[in-house]
Tab-separated table of C-alpha atoms in Angstrom:
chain	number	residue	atom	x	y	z
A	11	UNK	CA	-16.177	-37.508	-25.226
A	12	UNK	CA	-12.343	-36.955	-23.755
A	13	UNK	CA	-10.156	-39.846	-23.977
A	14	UNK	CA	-8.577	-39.928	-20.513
A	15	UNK	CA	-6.944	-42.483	-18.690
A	16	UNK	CA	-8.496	-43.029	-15.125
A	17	UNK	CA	-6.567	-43.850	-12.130
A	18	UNK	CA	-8.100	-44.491	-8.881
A	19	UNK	CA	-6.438	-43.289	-5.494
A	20	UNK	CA	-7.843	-44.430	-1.629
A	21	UNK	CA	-7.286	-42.228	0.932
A	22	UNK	CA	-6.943	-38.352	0.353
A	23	UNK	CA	-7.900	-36.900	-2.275
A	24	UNK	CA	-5.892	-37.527	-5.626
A	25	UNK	CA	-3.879	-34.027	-5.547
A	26	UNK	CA	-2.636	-35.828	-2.043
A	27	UNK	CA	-0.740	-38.112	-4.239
A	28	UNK	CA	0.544	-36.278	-6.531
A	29	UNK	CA	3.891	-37.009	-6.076
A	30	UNK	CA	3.556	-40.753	-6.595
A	31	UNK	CA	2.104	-39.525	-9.953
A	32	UNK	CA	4.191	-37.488	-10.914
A	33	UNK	CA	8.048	-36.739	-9.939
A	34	UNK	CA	8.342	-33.761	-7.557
A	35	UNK	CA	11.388	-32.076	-9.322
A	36	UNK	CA	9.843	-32.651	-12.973
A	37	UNK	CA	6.994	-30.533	-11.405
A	38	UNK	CA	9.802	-27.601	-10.124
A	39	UNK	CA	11.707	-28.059	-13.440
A	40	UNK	CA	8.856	-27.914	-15.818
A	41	UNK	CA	7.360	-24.649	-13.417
A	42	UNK	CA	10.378	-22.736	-14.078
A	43	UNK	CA	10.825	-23.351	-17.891
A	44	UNK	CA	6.938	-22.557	-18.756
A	45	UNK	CA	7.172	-19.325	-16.201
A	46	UNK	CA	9.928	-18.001	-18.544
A	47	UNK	CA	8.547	-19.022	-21.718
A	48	UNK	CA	4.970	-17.284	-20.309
A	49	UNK	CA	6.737	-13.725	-19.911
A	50	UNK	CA	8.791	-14.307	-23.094
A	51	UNK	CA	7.885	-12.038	-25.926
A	52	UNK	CA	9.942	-14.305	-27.865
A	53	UNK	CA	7.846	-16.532	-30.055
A	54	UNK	CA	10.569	-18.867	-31.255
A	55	UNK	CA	12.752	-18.656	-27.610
A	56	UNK	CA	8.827	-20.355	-26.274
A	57	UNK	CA	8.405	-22.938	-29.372
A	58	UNK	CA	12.409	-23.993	-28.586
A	59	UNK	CA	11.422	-24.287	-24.458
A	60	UNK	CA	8.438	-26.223	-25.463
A	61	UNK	CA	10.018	-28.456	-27.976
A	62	UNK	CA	13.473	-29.094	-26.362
A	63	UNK	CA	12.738	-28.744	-22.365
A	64	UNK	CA	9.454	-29.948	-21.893
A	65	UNK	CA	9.177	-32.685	-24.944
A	66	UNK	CA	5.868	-31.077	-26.714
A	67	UNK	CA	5.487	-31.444	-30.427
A	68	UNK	CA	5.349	-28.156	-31.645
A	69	UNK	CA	4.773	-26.974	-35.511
A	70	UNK	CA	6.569	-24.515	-37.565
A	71	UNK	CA	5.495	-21.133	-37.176
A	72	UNK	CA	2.838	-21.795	-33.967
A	73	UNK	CA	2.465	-18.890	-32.038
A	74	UNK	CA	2.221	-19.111	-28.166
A	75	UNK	CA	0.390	-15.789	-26.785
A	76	UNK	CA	1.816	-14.135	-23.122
A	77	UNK	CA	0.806	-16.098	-20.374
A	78	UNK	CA	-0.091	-18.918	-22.184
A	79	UNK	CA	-0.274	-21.792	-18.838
A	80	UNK	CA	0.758	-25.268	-19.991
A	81	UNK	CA	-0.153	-28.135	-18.238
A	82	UNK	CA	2.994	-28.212	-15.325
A	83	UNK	CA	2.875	-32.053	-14.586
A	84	UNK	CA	2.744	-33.504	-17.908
A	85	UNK	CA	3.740	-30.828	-20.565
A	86	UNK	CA	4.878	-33.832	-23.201
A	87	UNK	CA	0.745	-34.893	-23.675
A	88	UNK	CA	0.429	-31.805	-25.583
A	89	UNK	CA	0.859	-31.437	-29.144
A	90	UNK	CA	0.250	-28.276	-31.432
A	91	UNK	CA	0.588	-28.658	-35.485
A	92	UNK	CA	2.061	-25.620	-37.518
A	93	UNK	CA	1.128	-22.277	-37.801
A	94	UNK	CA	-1.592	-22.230	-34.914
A	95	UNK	CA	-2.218	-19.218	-32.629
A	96	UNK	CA	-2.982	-19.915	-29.299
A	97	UNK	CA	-4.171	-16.333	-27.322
A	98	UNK	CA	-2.900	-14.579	-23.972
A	99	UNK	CA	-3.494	-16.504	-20.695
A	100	UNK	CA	-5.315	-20.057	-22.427
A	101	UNK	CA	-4.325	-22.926	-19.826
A	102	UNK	CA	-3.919	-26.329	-21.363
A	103	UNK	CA	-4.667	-29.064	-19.196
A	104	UNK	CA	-3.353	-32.885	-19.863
A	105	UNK	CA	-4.095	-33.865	-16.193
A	106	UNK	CA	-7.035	-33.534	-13.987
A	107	UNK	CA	-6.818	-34.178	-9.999
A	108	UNK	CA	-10.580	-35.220	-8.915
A	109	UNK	CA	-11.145	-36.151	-5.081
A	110	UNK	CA	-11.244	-40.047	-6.116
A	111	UNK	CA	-9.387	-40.467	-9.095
A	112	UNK	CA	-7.021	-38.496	-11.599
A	113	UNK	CA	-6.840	-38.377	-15.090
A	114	UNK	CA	-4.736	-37.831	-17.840
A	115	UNK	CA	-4.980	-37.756	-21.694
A	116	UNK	CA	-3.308	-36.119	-24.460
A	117	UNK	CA	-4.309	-33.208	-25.841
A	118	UNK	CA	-3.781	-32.649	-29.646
A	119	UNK	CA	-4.512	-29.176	-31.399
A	120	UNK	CA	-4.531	-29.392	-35.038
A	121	UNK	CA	-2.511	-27.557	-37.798
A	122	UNK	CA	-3.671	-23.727	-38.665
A	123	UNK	CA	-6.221	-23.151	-35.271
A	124	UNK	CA	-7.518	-20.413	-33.574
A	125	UNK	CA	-7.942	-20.406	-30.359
A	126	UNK	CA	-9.071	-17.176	-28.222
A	127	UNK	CA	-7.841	-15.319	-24.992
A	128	UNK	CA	-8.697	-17.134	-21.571
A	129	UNK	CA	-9.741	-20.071	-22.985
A	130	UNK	CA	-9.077	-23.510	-21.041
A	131	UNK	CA	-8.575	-26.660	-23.085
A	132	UNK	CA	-9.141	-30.239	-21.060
A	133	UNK	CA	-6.871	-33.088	-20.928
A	134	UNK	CA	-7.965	-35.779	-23.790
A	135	UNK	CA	-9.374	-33.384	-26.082
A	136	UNK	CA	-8.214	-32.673	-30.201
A	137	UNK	CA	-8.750	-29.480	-31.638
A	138	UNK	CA	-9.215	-29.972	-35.415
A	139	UNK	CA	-7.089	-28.724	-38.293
A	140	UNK	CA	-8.441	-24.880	-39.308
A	141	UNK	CA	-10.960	-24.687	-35.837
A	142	UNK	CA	-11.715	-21.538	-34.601
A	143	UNK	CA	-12.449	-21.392	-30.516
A	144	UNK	CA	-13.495	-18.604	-29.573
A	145	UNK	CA	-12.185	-15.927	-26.346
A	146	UNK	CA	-12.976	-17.485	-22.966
A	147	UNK	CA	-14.187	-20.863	-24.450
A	148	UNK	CA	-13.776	-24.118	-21.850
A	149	UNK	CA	-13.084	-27.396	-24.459
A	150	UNK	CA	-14.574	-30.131	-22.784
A	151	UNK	CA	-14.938	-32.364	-25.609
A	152	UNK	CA	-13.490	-32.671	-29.489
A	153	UNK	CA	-13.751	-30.019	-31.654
A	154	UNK	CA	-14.052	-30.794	-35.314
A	155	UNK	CA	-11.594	-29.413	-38.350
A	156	UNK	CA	-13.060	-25.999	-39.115
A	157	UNK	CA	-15.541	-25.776	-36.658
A	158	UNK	CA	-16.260	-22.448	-34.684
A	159	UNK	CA	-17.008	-23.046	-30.930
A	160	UNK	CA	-17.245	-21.194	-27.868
A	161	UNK	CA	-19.094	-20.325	-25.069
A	162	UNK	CA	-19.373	-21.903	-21.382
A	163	UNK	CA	-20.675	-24.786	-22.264
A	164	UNK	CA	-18.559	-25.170	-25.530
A	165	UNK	CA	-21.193	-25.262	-28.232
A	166	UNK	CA	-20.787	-24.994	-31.793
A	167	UNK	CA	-21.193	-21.719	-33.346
A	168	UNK	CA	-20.506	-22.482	-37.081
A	169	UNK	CA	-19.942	-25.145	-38.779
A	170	UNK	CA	-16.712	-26.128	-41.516
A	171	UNK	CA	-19.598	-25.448	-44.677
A	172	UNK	CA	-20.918	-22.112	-42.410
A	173	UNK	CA	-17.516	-20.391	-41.549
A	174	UNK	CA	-16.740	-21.494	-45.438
A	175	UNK	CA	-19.401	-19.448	-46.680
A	176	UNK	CA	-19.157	-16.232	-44.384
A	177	UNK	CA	-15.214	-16.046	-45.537
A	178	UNK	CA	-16.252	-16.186	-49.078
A	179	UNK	CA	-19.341	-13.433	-48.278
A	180	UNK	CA	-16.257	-11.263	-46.550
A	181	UNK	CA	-15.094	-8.368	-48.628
A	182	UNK	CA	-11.661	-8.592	-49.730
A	183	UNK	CA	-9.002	-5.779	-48.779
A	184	UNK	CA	-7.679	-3.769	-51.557
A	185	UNK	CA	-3.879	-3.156	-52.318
């Protein structure tokens, strides 16, 4: 299950009142500082943005793909751990607008994790430590440290003990 926070809204729908959510030039100022960092080929130059503009907690040697889409509203819920890949045009989400409510929760992606081209990660989700997600995967709920998942529902595909065994059944590259 996502840990979100719920807030309800009367009236119009909740993206209506966004801007009693959420200030409107931290919205302009955030858009401009993750549309350079997407088009950046620069790995540090987007960690630096990340850390320092936005106020994400970003690990050593985490690598943010092109067109990686942050969430725009609330870029400090997210937090990546070290050495993490995350692929070419994944949106993170830490808010959801629904037509009664909105949402928001952290999202927290582990240390050393995998996650695949167009994939789309949902506010109040963790990613654990060594996971694997694969290309074009939508996280709706946890996934566990060292876990393979994917697919549309997210399901698991292998577990820590299963992905353990098929690396030791690889064969091992020759120098």
């Amino acid at each position: 299950m996502r840990k979100t926070t719920r807030y309800p809204v009367k009236g119009a729908n909740s993206l209506w009142h966004v801007y009693k959510t959420v200030p409107f030039w931290k919205v302009v100022r955030n858009f401009l500082i993750i549309q350079c960092a997407r088009y950046t080929p620069f790995l540090s130059m987007k960690s630096w943005l990340y850390k320092v503009c936005l106020g994400m907690k970003v690990g050593p040697q985490t690598s943010f793909a092109l067109m990686v889409m942050l969430d725009i509203m609330f870029p400090e819920k997210i937090q990546v751990g070290r050495n993490t890949v995350i692929g070419y045009n994944t949106t993170i989400l830490a808010h959801e607008y629904l037509i009664t409510e909105y949402r928001l929760g952290d999202v927290i992606i582990g240390d050393e994790v995998m996650i695949g081209a167009n994939s789309t990660i949902l506010p109040g989700v963790t990613i654990g430590n060594e996971a694997v997600v694969a290309a074009g995967t939508v996280v709706h709920k946890d996934v566990a440290p060292g876990f393979f998942v994917g697919g549309n529902p997210m399901r698991v595909i292998y577990t820590k003990e299963e992905m353990e065994k098929r690396r030791e059944a690889e064969p091992k590259a020759t120098t």
